[in-house]
N, CA, C and O atoms as a printed pandas DataFrame, in Angstrom:
     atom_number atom_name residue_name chain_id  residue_number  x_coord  y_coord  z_coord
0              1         N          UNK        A               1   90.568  125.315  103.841
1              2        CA          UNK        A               1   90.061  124.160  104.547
2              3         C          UNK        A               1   88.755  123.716  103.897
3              4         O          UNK        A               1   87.894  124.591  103.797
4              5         N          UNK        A               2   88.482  122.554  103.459
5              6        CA          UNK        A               2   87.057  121.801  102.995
6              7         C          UNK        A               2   86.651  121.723  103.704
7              8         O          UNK        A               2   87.334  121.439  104.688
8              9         N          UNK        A               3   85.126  121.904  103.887
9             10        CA          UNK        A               3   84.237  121.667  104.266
10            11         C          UNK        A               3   82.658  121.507  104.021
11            12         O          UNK        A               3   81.890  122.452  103.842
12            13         N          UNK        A               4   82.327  120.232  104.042
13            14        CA          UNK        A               4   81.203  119.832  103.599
14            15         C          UNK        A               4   79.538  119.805  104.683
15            16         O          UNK        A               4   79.599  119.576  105.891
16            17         N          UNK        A               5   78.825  119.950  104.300
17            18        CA          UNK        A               5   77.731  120.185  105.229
18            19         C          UNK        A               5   76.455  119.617  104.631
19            20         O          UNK        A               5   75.988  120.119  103.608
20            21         N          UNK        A               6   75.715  118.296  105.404
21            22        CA          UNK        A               6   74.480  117.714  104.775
22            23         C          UNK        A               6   73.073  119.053  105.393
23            24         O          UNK        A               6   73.239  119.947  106.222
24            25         N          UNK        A               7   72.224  118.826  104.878
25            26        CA          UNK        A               7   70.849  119.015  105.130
26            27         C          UNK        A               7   69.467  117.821  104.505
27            28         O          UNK        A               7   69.697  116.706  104.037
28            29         N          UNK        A               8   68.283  118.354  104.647
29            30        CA          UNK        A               8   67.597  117.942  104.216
30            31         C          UNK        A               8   66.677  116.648  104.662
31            32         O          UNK        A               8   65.536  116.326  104.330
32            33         N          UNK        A               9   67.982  115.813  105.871
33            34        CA          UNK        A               9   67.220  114.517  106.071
34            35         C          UNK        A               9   65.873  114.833  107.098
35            36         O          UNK        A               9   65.587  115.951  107.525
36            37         N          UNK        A              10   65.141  113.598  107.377
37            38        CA          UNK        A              10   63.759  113.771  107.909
38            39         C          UNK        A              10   63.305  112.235  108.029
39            40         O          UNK        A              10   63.878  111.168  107.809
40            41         N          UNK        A              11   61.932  112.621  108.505
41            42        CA          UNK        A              11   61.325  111.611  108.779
42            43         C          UNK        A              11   60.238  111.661  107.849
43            44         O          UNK        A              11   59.596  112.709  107.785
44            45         N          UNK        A              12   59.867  110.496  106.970
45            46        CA          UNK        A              12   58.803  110.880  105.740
46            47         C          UNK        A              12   58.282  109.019  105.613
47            48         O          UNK        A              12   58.925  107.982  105.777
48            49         N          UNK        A              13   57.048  109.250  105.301
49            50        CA          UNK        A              13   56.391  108.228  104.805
50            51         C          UNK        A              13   56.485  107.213  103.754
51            52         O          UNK        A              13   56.278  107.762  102.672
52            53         N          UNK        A              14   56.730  105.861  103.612
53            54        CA          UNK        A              14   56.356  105.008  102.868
54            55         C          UNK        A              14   55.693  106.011  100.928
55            56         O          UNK        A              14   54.577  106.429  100.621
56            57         N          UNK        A              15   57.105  106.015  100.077
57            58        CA          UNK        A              15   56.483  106.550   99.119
58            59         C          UNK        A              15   56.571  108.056   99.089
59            60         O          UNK        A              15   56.181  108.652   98.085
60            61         N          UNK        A              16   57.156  108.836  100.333
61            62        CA          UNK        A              16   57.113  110.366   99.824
62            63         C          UNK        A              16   58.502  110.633   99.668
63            64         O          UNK        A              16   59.305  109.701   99.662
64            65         N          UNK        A              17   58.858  111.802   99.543
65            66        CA          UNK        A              17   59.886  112.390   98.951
66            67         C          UNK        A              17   60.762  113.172   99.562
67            68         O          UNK        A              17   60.121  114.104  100.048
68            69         N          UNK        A              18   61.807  113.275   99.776
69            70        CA          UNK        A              18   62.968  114.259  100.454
70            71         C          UNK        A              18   64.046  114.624   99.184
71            72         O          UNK        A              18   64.432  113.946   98.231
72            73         N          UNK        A              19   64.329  115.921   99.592
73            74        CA          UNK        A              19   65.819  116.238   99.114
74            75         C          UNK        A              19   66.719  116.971   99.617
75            76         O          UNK        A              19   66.564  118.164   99.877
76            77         N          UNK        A              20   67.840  116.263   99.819
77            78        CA          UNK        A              20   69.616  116.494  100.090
78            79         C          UNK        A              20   69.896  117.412   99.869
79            80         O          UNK        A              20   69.514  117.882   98.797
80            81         N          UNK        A              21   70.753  118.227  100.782
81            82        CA          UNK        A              21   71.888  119.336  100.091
82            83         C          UNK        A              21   72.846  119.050  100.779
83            84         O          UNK        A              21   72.699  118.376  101.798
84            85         N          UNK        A              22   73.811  119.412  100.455
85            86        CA          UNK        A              22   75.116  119.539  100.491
86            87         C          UNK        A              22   76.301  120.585  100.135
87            88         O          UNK        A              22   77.177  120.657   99.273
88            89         N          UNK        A              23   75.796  121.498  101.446
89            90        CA          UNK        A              23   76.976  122.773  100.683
90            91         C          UNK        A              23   78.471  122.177  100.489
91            92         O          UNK        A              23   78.664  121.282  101.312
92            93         N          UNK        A              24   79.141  122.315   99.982
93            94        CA          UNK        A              24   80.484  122.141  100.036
94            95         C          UNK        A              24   81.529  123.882  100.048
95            96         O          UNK        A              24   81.270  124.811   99.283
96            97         N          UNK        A              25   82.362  123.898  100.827
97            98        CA          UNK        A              25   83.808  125.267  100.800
98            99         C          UNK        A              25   84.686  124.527  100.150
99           100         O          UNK        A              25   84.977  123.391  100.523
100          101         N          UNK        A              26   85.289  125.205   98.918
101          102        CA          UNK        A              26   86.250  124.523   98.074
102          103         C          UNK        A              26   86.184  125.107   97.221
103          104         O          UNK        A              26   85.110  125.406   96.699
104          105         N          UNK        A              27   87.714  125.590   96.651
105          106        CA          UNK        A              27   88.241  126.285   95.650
106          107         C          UNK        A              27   87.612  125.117   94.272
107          108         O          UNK        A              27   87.490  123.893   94.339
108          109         N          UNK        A              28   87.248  126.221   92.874
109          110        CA          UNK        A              28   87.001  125.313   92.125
110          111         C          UNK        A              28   86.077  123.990   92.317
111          112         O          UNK        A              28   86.364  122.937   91.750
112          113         N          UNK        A              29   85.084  124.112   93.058
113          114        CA          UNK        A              29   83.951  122.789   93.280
114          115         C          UNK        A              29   83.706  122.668   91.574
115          116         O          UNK        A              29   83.659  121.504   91.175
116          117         N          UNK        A              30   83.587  123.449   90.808
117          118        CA          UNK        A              30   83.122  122.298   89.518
118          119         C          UNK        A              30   83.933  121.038   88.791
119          120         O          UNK        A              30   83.565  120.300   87.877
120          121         N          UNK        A              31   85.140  121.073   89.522
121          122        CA          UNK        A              31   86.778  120.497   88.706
122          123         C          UNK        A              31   86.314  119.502   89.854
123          124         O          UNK        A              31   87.258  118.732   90.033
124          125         N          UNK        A              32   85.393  119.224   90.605
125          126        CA          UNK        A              32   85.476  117.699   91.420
126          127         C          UNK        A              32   84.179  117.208   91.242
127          128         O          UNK        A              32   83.090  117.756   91.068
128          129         N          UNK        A              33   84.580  115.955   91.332
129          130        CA          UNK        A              33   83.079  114.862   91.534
130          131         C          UNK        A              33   82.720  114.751   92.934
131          132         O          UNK        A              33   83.526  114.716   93.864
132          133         N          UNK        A              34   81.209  114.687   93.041
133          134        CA          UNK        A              34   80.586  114.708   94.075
134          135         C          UNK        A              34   79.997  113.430   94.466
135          136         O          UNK        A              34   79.982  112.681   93.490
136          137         N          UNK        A              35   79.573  112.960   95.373
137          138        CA          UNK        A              35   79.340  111.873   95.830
138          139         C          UNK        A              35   78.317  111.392   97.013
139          140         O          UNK        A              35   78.684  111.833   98.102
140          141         N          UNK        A              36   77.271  110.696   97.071
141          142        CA          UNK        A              36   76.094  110.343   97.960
142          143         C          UNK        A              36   76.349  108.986   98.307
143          144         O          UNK        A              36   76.549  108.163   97.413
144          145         N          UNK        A              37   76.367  108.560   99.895
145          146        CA          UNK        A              37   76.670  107.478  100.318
146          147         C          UNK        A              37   75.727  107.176  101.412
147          148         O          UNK        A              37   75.129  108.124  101.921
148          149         N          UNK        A              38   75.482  105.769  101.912
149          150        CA          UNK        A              38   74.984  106.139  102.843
150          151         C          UNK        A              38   74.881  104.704  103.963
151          152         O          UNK        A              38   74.740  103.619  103.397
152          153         N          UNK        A              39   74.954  104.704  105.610
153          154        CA          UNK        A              39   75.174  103.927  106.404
154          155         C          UNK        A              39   73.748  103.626  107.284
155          156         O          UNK        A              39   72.812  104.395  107.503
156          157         N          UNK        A              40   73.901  102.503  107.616
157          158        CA          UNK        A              40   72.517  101.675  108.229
158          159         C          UNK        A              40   74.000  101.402  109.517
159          160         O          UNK        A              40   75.133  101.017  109.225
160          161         N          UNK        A              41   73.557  101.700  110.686
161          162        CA          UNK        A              41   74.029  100.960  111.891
162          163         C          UNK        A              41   74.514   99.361  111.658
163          164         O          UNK        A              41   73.839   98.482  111.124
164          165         N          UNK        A              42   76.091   99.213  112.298
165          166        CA          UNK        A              42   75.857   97.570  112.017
166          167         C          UNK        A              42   76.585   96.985  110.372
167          168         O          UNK        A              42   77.290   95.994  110.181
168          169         N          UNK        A              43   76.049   98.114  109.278
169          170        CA          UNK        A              43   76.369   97.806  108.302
170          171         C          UNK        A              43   77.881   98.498  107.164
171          172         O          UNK        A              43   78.259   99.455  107.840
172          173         N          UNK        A              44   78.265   98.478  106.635
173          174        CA          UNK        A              44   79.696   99.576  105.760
174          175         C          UNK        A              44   78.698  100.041  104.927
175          176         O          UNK        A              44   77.790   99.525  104.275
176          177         N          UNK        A              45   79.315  101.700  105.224
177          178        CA          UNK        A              45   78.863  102.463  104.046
178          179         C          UNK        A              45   78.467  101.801  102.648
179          180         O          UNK        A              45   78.890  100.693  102.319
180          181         N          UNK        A              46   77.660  102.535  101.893
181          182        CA          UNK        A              46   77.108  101.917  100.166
182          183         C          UNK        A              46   77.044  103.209  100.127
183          184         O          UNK        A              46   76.909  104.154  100.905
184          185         N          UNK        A              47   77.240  102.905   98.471
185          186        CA          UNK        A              47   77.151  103.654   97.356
186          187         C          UNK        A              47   75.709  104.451   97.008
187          188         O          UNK        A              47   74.758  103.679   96.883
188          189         N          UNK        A              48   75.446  105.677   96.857
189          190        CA          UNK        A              48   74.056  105.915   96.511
190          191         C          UNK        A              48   74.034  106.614   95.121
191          192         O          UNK        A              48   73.342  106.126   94.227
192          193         N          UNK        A              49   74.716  107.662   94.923
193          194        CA          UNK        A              49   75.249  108.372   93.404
194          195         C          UNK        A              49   76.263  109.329   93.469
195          196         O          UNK        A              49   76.897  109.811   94.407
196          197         N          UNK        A              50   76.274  109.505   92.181
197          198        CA          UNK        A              50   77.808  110.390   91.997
198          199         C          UNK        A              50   77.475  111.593   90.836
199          200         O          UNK        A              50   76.624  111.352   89.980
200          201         N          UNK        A              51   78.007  112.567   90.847
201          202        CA          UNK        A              51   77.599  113.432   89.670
202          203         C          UNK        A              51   79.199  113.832   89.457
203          204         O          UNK        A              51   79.953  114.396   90.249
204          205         N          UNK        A              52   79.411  113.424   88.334
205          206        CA          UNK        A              52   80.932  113.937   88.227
206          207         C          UNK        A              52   81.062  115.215   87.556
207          208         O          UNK        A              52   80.063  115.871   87.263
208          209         N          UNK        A              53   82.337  115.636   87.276
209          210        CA          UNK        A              53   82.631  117.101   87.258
210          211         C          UNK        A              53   82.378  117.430   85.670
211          212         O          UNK        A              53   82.051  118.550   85.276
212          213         N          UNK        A              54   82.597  116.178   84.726
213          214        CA          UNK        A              54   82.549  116.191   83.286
214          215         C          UNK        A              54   80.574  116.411   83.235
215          216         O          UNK        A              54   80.020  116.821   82.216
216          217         N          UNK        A              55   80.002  116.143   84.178
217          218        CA          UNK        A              55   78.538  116.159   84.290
218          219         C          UNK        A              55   77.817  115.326   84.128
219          220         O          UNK        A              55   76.624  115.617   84.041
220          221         N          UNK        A              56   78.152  114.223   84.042
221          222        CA          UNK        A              56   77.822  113.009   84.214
222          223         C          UNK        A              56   76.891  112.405   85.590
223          224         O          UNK        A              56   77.305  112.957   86.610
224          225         N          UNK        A              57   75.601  111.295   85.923
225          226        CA          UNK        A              57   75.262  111.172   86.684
226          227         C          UNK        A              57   75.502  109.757   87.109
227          228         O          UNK        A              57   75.419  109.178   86.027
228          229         N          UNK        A              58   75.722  108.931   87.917
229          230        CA          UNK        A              58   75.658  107.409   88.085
230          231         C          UNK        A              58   75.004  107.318   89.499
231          232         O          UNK        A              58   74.868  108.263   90.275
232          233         N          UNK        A              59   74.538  105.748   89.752
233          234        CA          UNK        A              59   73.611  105.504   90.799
234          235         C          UNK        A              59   73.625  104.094   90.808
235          236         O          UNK        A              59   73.748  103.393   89.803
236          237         N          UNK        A              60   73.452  103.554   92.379
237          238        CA          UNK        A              60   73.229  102.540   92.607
238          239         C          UNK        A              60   72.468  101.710   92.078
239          240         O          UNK        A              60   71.591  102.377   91.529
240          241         N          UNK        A              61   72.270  100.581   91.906
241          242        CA          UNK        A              61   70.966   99.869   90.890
242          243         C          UNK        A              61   69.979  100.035   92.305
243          244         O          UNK        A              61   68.887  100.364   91.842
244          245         N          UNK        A              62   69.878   99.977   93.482
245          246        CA          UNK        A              62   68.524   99.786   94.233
246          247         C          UNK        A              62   68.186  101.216   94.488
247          248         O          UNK        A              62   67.720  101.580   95.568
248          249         N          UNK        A              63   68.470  102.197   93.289
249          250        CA          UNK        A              63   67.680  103.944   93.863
250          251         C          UNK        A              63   67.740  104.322   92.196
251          252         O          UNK        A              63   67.495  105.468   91.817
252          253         N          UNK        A              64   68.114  103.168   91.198
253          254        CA          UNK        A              64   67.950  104.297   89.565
254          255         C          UNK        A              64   66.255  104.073   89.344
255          256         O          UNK        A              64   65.554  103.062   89.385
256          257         N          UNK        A              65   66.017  105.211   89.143
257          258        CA          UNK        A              65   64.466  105.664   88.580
258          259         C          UNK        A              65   63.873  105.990   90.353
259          260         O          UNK        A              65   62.776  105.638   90.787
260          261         N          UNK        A              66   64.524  106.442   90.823
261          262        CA          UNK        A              66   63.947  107.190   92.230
262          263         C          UNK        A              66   64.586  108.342   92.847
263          264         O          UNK        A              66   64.092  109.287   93.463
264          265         N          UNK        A              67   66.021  108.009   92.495
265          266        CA          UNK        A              67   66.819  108.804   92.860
266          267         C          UNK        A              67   67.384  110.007   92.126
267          268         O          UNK        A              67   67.930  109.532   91.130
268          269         N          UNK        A              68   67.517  111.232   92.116
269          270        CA          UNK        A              68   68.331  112.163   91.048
270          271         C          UNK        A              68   69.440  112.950   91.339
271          272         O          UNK        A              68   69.369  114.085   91.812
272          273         N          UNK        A              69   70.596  112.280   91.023
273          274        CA          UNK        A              69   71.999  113.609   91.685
274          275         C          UNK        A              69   71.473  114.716   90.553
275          276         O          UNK        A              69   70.918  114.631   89.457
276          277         N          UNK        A              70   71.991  115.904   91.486
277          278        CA          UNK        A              70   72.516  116.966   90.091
278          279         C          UNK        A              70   73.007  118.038   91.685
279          280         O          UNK        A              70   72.824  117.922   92.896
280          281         N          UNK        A              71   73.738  119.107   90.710
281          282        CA          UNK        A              71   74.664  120.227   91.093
282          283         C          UNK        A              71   74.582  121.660   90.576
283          284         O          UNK        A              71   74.448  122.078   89.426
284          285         N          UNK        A              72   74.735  122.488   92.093
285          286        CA          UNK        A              72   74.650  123.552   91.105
286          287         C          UNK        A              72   76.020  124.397   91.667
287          288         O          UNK        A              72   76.381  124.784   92.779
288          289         N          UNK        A              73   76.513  124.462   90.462
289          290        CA          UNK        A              73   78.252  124.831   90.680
290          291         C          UNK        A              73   78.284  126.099   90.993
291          292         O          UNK        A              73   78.988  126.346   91.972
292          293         N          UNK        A              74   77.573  127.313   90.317
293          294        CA          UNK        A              74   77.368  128.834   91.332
294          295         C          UNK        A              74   77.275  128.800   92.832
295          296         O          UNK        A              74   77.593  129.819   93.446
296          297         N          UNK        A              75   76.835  127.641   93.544
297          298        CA          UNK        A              75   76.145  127.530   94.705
298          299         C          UNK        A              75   77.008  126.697   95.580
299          300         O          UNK        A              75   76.706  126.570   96.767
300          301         N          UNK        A              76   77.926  126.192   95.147
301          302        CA          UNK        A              76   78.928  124.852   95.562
302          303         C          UNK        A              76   77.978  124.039   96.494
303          304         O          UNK        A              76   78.109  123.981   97.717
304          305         N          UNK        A              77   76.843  123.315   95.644
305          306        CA          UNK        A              77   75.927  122.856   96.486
306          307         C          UNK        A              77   75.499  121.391   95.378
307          308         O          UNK        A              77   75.397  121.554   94.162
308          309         N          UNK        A              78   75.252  119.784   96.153
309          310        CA          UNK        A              78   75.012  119.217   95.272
310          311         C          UNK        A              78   73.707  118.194   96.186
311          312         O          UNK        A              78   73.903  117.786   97.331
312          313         N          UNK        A              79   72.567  117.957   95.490
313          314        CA          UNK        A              79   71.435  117.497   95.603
314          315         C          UNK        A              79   71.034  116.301   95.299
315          316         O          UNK        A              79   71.129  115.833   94.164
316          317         N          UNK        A              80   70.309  115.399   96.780
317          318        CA          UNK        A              80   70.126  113.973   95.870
318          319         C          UNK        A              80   68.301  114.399   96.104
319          320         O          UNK        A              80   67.761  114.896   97.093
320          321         N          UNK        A              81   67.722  113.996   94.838
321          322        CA          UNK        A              81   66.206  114.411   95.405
322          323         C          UNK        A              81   65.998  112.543   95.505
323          324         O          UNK        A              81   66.685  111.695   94.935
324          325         N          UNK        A              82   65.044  112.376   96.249
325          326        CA          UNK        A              82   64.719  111.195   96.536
326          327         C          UNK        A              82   63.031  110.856   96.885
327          328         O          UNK        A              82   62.332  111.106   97.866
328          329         N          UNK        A              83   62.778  110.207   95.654
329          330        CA          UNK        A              83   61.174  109.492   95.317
330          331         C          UNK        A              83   60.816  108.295   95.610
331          332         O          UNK        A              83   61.600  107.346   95.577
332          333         N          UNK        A              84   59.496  108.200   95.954
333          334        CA          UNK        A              84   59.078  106.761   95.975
334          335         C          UNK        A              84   60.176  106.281   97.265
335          336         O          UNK        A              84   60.814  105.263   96.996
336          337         N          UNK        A              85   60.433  106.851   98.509
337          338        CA          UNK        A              85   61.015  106.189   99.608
338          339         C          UNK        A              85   60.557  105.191  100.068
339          340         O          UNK        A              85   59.405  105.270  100.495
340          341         N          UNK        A              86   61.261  103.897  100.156
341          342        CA          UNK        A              86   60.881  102.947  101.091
342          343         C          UNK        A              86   62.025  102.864  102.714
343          344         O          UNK        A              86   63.081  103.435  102.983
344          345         N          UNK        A              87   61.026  101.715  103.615
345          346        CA          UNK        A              87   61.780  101.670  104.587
346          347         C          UNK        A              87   63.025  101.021  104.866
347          348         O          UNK        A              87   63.511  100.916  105.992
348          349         N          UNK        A              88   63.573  100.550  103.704
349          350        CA          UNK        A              88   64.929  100.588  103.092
350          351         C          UNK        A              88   65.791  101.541  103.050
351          352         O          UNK        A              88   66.986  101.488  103.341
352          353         N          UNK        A              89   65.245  102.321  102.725
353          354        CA          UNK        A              89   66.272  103.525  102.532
354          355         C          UNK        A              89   66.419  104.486  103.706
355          356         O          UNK        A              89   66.572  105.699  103.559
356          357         N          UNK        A              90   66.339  103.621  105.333
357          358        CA          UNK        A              90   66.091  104.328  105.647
358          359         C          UNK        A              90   68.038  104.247  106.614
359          360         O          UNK        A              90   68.740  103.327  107.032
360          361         N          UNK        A              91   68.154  105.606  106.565
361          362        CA          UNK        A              91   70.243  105.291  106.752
362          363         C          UNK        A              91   70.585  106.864  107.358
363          364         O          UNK        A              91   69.770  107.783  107.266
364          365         N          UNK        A              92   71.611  106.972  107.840
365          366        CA          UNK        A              92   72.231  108.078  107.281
366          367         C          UNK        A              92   73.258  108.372  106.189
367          368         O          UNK        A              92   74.346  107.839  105.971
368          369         N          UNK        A              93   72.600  109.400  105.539
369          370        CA          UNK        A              93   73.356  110.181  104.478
370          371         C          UNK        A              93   74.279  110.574  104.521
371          372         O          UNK        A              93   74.422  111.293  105.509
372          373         N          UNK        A              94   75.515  110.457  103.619
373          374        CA          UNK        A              94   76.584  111.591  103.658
374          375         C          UNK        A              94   77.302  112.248  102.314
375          376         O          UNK        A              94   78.156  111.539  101.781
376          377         N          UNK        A              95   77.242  112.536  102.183
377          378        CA          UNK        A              95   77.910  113.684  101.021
378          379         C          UNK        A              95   79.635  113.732  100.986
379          380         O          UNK        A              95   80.301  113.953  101.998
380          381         N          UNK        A              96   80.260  113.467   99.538
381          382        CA          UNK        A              96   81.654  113.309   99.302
382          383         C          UNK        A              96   82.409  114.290   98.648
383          384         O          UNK        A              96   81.862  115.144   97.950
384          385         N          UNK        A              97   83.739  114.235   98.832
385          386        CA          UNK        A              97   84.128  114.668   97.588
386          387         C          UNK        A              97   85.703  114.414   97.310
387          388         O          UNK        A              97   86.552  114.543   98.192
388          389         N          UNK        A              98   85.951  114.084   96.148
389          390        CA          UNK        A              98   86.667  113.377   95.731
390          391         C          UNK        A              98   87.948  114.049   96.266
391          392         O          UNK        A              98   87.872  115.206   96.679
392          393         N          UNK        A              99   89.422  113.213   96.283
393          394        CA          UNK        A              99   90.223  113.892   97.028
394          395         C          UNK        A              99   91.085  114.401   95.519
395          396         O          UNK        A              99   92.020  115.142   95.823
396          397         N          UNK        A             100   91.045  114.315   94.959
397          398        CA          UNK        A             100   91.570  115.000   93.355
398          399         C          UNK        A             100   90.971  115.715   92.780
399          400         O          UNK        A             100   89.844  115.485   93.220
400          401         N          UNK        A             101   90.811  116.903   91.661
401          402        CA          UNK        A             101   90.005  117.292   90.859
402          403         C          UNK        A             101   90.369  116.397   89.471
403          404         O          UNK        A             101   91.362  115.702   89.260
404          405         N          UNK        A             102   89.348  116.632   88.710
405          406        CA          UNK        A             102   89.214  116.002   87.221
406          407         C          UNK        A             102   88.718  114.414   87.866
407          408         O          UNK        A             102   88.967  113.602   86.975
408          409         N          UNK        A             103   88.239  113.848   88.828
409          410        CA          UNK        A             103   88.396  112.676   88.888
410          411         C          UNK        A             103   87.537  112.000   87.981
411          412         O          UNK        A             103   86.500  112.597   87.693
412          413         N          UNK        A             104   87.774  110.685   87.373
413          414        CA          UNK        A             104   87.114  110.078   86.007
414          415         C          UNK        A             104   86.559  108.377   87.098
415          416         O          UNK        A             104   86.285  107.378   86.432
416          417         N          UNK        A             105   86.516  108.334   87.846
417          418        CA          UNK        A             105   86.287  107.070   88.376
418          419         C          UNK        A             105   87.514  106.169   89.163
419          420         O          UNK        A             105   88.643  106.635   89.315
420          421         N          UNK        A             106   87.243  105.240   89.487
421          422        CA          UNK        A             106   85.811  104.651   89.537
422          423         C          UNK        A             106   84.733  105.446   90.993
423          424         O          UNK        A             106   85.303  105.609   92.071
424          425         N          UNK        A             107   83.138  105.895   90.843
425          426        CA          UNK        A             107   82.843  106.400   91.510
426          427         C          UNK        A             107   81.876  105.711   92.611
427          428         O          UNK        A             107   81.206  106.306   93.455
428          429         N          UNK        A             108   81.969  104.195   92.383
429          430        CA          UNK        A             108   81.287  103.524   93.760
430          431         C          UNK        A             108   82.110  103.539   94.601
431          432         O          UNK        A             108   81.782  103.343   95.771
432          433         N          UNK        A             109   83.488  103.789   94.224
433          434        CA          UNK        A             109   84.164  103.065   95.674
434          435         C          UNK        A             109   84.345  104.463   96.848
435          436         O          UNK        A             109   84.692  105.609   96.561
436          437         N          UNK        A             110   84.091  104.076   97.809
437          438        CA          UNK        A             110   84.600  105.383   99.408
438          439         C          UNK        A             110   86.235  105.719   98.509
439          440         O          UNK        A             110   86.569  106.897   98.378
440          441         N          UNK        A             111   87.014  104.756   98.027
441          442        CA          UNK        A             111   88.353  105.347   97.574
442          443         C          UNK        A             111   88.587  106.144   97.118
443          444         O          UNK        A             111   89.675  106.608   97.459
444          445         N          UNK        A             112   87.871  106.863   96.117
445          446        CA          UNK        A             112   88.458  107.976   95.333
446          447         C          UNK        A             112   87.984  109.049   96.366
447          448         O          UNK        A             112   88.638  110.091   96.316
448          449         N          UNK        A             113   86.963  109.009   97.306
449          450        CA          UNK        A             113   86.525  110.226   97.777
450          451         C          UNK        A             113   87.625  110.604   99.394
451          452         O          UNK        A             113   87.946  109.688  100.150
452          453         N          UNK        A             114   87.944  111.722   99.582
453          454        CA          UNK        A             114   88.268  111.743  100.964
454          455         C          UNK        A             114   87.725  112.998  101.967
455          456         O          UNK        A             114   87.951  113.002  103.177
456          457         N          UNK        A             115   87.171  113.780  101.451
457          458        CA          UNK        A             115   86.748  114.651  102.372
458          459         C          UNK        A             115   84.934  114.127  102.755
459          460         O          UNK        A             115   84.471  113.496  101.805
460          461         N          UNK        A             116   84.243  114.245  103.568
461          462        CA          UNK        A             116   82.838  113.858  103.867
462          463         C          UNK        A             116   82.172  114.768  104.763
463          464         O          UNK        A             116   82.947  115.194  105.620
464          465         N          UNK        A             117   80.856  115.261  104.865
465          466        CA          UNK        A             117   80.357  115.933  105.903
466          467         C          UNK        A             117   79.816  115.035  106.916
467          468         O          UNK        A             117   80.241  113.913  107.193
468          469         N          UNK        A             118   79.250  115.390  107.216
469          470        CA          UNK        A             118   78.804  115.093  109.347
470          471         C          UNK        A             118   77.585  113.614  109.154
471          472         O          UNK        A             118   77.456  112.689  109.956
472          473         N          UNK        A             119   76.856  113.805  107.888
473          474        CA          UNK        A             119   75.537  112.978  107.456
474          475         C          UNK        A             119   74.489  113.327  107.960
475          476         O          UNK        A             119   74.431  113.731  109.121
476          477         N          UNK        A             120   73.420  113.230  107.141
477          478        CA          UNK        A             120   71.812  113.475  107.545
478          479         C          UNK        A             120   70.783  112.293  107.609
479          480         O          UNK        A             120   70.463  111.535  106.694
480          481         N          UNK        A             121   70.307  112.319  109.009
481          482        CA          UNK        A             121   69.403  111.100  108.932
482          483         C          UNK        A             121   68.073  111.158  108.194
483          484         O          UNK        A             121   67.358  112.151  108.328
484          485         N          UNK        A             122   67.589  109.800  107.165
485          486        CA          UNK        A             122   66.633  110.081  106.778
486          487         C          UNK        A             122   65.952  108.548  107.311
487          488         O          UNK        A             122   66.574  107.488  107.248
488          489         N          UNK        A             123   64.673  108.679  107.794
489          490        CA          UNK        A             123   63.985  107.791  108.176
490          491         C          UNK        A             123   62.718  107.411  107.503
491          492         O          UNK        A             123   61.710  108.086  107.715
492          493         N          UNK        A             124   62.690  106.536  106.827
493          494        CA          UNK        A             124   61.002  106.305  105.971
494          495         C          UNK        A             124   60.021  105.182  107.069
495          496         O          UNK        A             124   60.324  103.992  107.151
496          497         N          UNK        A             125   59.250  105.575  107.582
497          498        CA          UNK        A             125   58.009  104.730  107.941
498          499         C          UNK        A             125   57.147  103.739  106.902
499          500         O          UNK        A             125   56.868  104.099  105.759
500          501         N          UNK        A             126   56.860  102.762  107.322
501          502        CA          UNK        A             126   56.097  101.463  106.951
502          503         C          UNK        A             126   54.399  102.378  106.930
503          504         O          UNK        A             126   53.367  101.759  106.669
């Protein structure tokens, strides 16, 4: 059975910093791409980043140069660190993972992913 699990969200200031985890249970977690999404009330999920299994990183254009996926496959655990927060970003989080292994894209869309954990709220103050 998969199962995915966020941590990390909070309440943080205009400009400071949080970081994500995401344990994942799953045979073989390095053979899948991982995935950061995230929902504002009111609004459909968006895209935040992806670290695929070839090791590759991709990211939304409103979080590149703030945002950093990476993974650590001993740990079946994958990390968004997050800089320079504004009150934009302020959503809940959720953590993906693709419903195939080897997946090659495309990695904005909710489509390729089907399993998700519970999400972590992160709130940035003005």
């Amino acid at each position: 059975q998969v199962q995915l699990v966020e941590s990390g969200g909070g309440l943080v200031q205009r400009g400071g910093s949080l970081r994500l985890s995401c344990a994942v249970s799953v045979r073989t977690f390095s053979a899948y791409t991982m995935g950061w999404f995230r929902q504002v009330p009111g609004k459909e999920r968006e895209f935040v980043a992806a670290a695929s299994w070839r090791g590759g990183a991709y990211y939304a254009d409103f979080v590149k140069g703030r945002f950093t996926i990476s993974r650590d496959n001993a740990k079946n655990t994958v990390y968004l660190q997050m800089n320079s927060l504004k009150p934009e970003d302020t959503a809940v989080y959720y953590c993906a993972l693709t419903q195939v292994p080897s997946y090659d894209g495309p990695y904005y869309s909710e489509q390729g992913y089907y399993y998700w954990g519970q999400g972590t709220q992160v709130t940035v103050s003005s």
